Coordinates of C-alpha atoms in Angstrom, one line a residue:
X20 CA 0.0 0.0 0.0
X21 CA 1.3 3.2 -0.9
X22 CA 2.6 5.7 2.2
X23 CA 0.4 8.6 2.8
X24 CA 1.9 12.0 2.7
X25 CA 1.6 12.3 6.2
X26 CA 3.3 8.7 6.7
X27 CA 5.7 10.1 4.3
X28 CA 6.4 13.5 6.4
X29 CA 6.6 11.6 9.6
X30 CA 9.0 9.1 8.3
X31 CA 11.4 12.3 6.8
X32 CA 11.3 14.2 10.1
X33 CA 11.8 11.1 12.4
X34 CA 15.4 11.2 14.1
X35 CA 18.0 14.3 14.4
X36 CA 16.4 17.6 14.8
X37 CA 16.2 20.1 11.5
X38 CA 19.4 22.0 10.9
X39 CA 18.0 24.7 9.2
X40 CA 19.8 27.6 7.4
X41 CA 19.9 30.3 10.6
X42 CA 22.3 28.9 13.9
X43 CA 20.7 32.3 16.3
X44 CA 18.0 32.9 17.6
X45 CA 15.2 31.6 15.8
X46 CA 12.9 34.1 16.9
X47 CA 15.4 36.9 15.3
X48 CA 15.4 35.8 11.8
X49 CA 18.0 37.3 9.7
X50 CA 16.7 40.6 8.3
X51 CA 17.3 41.4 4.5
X52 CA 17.6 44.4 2.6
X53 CA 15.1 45.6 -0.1
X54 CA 16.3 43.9 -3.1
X55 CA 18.1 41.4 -1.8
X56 CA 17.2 38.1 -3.7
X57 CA 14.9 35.8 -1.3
X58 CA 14.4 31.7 -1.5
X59 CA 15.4 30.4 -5.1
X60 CA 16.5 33.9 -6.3
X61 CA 12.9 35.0 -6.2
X62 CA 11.7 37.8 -4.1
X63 CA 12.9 39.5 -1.2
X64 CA 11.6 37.2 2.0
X65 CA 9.0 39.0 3.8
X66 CA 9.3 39.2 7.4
X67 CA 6.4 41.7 8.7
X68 CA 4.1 39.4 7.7
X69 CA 2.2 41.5 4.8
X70 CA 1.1 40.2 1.8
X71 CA 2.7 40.9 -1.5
X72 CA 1.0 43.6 -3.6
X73 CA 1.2 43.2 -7.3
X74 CA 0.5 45.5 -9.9
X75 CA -2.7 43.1 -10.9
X76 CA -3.5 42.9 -7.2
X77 CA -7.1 44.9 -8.1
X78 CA -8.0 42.4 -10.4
X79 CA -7.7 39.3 -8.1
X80 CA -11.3 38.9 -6.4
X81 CA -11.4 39.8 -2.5
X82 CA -13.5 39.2 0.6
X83 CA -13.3 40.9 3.9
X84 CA -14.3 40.1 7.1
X85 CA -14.3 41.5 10.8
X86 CA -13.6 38.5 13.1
X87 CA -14.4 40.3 16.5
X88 CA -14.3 37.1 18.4
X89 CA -12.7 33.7 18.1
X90 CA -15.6 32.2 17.6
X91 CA -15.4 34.9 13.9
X92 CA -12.1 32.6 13.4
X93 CA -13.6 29.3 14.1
X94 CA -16.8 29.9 11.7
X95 CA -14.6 31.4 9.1
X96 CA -11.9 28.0 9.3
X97 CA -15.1 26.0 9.5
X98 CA -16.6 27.1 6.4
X99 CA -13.1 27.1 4.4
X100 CA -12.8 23.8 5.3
X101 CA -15.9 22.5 4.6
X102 CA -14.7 23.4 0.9
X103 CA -11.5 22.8 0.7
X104 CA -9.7 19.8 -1.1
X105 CA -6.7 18.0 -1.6
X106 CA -4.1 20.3 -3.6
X107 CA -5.6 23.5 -1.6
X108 CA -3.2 26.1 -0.1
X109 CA -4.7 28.4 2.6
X110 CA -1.5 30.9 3.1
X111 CA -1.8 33.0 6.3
X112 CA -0.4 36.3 6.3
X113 CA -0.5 38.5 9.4
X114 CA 2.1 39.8 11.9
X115 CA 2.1 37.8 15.1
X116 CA -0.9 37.8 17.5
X117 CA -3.3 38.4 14.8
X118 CA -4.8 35.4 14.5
X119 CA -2.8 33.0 12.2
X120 CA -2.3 30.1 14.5
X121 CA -5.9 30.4 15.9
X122 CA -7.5 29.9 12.6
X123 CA -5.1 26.8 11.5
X124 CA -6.2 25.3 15.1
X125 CA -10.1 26.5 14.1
X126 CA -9.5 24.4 10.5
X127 CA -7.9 21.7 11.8
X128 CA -10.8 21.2 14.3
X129 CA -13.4 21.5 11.4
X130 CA -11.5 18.6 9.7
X131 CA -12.4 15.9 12.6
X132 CA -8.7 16.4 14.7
X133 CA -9.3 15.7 18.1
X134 CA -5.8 15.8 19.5
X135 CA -3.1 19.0 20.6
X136 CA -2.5 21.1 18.0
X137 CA 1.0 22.6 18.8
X138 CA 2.1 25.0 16.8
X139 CA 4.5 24.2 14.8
X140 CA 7.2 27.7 15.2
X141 CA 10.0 25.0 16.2
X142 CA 8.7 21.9 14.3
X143 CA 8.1 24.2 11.1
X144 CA 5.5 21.2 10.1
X145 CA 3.1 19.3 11.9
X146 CA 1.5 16.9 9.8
X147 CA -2.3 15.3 10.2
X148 CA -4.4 12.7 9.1
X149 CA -8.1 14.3 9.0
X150 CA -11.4 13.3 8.0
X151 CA -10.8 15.6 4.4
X152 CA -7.2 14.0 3.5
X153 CA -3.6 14.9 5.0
X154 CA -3.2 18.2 6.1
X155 CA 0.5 19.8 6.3
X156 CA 0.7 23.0 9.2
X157 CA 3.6 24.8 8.2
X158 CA 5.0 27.6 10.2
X159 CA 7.7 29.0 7.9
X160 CA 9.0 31.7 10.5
X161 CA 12.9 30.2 10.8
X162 CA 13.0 29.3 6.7
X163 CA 15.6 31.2 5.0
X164 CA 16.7 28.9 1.7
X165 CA 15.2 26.2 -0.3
X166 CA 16.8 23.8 1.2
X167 CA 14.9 24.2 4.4
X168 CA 12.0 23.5 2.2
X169 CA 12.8 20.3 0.6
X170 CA 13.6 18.9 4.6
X171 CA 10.4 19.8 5.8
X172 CA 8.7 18.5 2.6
X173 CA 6.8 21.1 1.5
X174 CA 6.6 20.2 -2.4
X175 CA 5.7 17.0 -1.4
X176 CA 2.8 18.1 1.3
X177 CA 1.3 20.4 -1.8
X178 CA 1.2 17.6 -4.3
X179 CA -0.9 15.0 -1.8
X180 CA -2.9 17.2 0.7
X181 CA -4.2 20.5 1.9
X182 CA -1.5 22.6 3.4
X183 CA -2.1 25.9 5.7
X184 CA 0.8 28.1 5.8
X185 CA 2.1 30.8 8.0
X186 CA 4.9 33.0 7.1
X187 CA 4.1 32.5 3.6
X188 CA 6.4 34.9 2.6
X189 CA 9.1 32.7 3.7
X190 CA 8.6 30.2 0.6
X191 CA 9.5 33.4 -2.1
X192 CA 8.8 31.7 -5.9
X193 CA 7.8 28.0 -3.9
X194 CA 4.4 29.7 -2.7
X195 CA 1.6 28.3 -5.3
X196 CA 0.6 30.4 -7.4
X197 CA -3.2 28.7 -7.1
X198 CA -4.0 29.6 -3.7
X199 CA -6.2 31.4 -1.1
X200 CA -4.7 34.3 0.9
X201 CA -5.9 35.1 4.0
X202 CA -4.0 38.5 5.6
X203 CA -5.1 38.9 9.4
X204 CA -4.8 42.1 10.7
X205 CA -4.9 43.2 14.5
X206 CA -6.7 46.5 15.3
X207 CA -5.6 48.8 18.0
X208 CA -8.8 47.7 20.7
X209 CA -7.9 44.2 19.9
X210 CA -10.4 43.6 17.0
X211 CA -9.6 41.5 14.3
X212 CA -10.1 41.2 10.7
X213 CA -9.3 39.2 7.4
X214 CA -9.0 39.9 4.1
X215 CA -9.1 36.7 1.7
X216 CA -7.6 36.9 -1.9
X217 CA -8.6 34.3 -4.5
X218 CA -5.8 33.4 -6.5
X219 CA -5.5 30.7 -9.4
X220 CA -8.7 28.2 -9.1
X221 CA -9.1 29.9 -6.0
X222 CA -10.6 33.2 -8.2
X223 CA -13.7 31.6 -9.3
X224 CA -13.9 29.3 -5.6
X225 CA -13.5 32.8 -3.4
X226 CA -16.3 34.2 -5.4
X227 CA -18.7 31.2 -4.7
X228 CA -18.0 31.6 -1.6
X229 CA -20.9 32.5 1.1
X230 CA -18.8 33.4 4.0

């Protein structure tokens, strides 16, 4: 029988811990300066967790949403998950405290996992077998070259599941380009919003959408 992806993943991360790129501090990721090439040569990594702004970034269909409670998160993961399907990419943009972690938890929930969901800042990936297929949680925070990438498998959790990303920016060119966005924002009183961006498939999908 062939492995699942999540087999797959735990089998790859079984045994010494990741070396990863960065020795310090991995809360105090190495800062780059504008222009300097990112992941692959691609862009600049993003470390302030905004989203990236292209010029066709009016065209791409949006949604937004106040989520004044966590039960706002938990209805909104709920009903994105209700829809989503293997292939899917749900990247999470937001600085931290702003609700990225509580909506991957909120989805992951939805999806029928009854166990801790750690988040995965130190793991970078925790993977899951749900009720809707394998589910990859990535936490890309202390990724700084495409090798870190292939360790942690995050080709391979694309190809064979649904993967929920935070620190997208942290990928550069390896981000799909057919995914949802999701930027979380913080408000000073504490109140929080989202702002989801359909991109690839995800155009006509976000549209259909009766969030």
């Amino acid at each position: 029988m062939m492995a699942t992806s999540v087999e797959r993943m735990s089998d790859m991360l079984q045994g010494s811990p990741l070396k990863l790129g960065r020795q310090d501090d991995p809360q105090c990721p190495r800062f780059q300066a504008p222009g300097q090439a990112g992941i692959a040569g691609g862009r600049p990594l993003r470390l302030n967790g905004a989203m990236p702004r292209p010029d066709t970034e009016s065209d791409l269909p949006q949604k937004h949403l106040a989520l004044p409670d966590l039960a706002g998160t938990a209805g909104l993961a709920r009903k994105l998950a209700e829809t989503a399907r293997a292939g899917d990419c749900f990247a999470l943009w937001g600085d931290l405290g702003a609700g990225k972690t509580e909506f991957a938890r909120a989805f992951l929930r939805a999806a029928g996992v009854t166990e801790d969901v750690p988040s995965p800042t130190f793991a970078i990936v925790q993977p899951y077998d749900t009720g809707i297929g394998p589910i990859a949680h990535f936490d890309l925070y202390r990724i700084e070259s495409a090798a870190d990438l292939d360790e942690v498998g995050f080709d391979m959790a694309l190809d064979d599941g649904i993967v929920l990303v935070e620190w997208p920016g942290h990928a550069g060119d390896r981000l799909p380009g057919d995914r949802l966005d999701i930027q979380f924002t913080l408000g000073p009183a504490g109140d929080r919003a989202a702002a989801l961006t359909g991109r690839g498939s995800w155009r006509a999908r976000l549209a259909g959408l009766n969030l």
